[in-house]
Amino acid sequence: MQFEYRTQGTCSSMIHFEIEDGKLTNVEYTGGCNGNLQGISKLVEGMDVDTVIQRLQGIHCGMKPTSCPDQLANALIKAKEHLTNA
């Protein structure tokens, strides 16, 4: 299933991703640090959603209370809620 998440508090503005059988695929950020975000996208490709949340949630960027990885974790939490309620 495809998802779109509008980020908050980061240089990136949007995250697009898919969840297939509990695995994260096709992660694409809009905006932000292109090279770093491509790296994150490739590293999490095919990983279990809960593992990605566990590893990325709570990461800060400088003095910001969040980061692009943290926003991906938040997006996955919202997506899981949607899947549970669907």
Coordinates of C-alpha atoms in Angstrom, one line a residue:
M1 CA 0.0 0.0 0.0
Q2 CA 1.3 3.5 -0.9
F3 CA 1.6 6.3 1.6
E4 CA 2.4 10.0 1.6
Y5 CA 3.5 11.9 4.7
R6 CA 4.0 15.6 5.1
T7 CA 7.1 16.1 7.3
Q8 CA 7.3 18.7 10.1
G9 CA 10.4 20.5 11.3
T10 CA 12.8 19.2 8.6
C11 CA 14.3 20.4 5.4
S12 CA 12.4 17.7 3.5
S13 CA 8.7 18.4 3.0
M14 CA 7.3 15.0 2.1
I15 CA 8.0 11.3 2.3
H16 CA 6.5 8.8 -0.1
F17 CA 6.7 5.1 0.6
E18 CA 5.1 1.7 0.4
I19 CA 4.4 -1.1 2.9
E20 CA 4.2 -4.6 1.4
D21 CA 3.7 -7.5 3.9
G22 CA 5.1 -5.5 6.8
K23 CA 8.2 -4.5 4.8
L24 CA 9.2 -0.9 3.8
T25 CA 9.8 -0.3 0.1
N26 CA 10.2 2.6 -2.4
V27 CA 11.0 5.4 0.2
E28 CA 11.4 8.8 -1.5
Y29 CA 11.9 12.1 0.2
T30 CA 11.0 15.5 -1.3
G31 CA 13.5 18.2 -0.5
G32 CA 16.2 17.9 2.1
C33 CA 19.8 16.6 1.8
N34 CA 19.5 14.5 -1.3
G35 CA 22.5 12.3 -0.9
N36 CA 21.8 11.5 2.8
L37 CA 18.1 10.8 2.1
Q38 CA 18.9 8.5 -0.8
G39 CA 21.2 6.7 1.5
I40 CA 18.6 6.3 4.2
S41 CA 16.1 5.1 1.6
K42 CA 18.4 2.4 0.3
L43 CA 19.4 1.3 3.9
V44 CA 15.8 0.8 5.0
E45 CA 14.6 -0.9 1.7
G46 CA 13.0 -4.2 2.5
M47 CA 13.3 -3.8 6.3
D48 CA 10.5 -4.7 8.7
V49 CA 8.5 -1.6 9.5
D50 CA 8.8 -2.1 13.3
T51 CA 12.6 -2.4 13.0
V52 CA 12.8 0.9 11.0
I53 CA 10.7 2.6 13.6
Q54 CA 12.9 1.3 16.5
R55 CA 16.1 2.3 14.8
L56 CA 15.1 5.8 13.6
Q57 CA 12.6 7.2 16.1
G58 CA 14.1 9.9 18.3
I59 CA 17.0 10.9 16.1
H60 CA 17.6 14.7 16.2
C61 CA 19.2 16.9 13.5
G62 CA 21.4 19.5 15.2
M63 CA 19.3 21.5 17.6
K64 CA 16.0 20.5 16.0
P65 CA 13.8 18.2 18.0
T66 CA 13.3 15.9 15.0
S67 CA 15.1 14.8 11.8
C68 CA 14.4 13.2 8.4
P69 CA 14.9 9.7 9.8
D70 CA 12.7 10.5 12.8
Q71 CA 10.0 11.8 10.5
L72 CA 10.1 8.5 8.6
A73 CA 9.6 6.7 11.9
N74 CA 6.6 9.0 12.6
A75 CA 5.2 8.4 9.1
L76 CA 5.5 4.6 9.6
I77 CA 3.7 4.8 12.9
K78 CA 0.8 6.7 11.2
A79 CA 0.8 4.2 8.3
K80 CA 0.6 1.3 10.8
E81 CA -2.4 3.0 12.5
H82 CA -4.1 3.4 9.1
L83 CA -3.5 -0.3 8.2
T84 CA -4.8 -1.4 11.6
N85 CA -8.0 0.7 11.2
A86 CA -8.6 -0.2 7.6

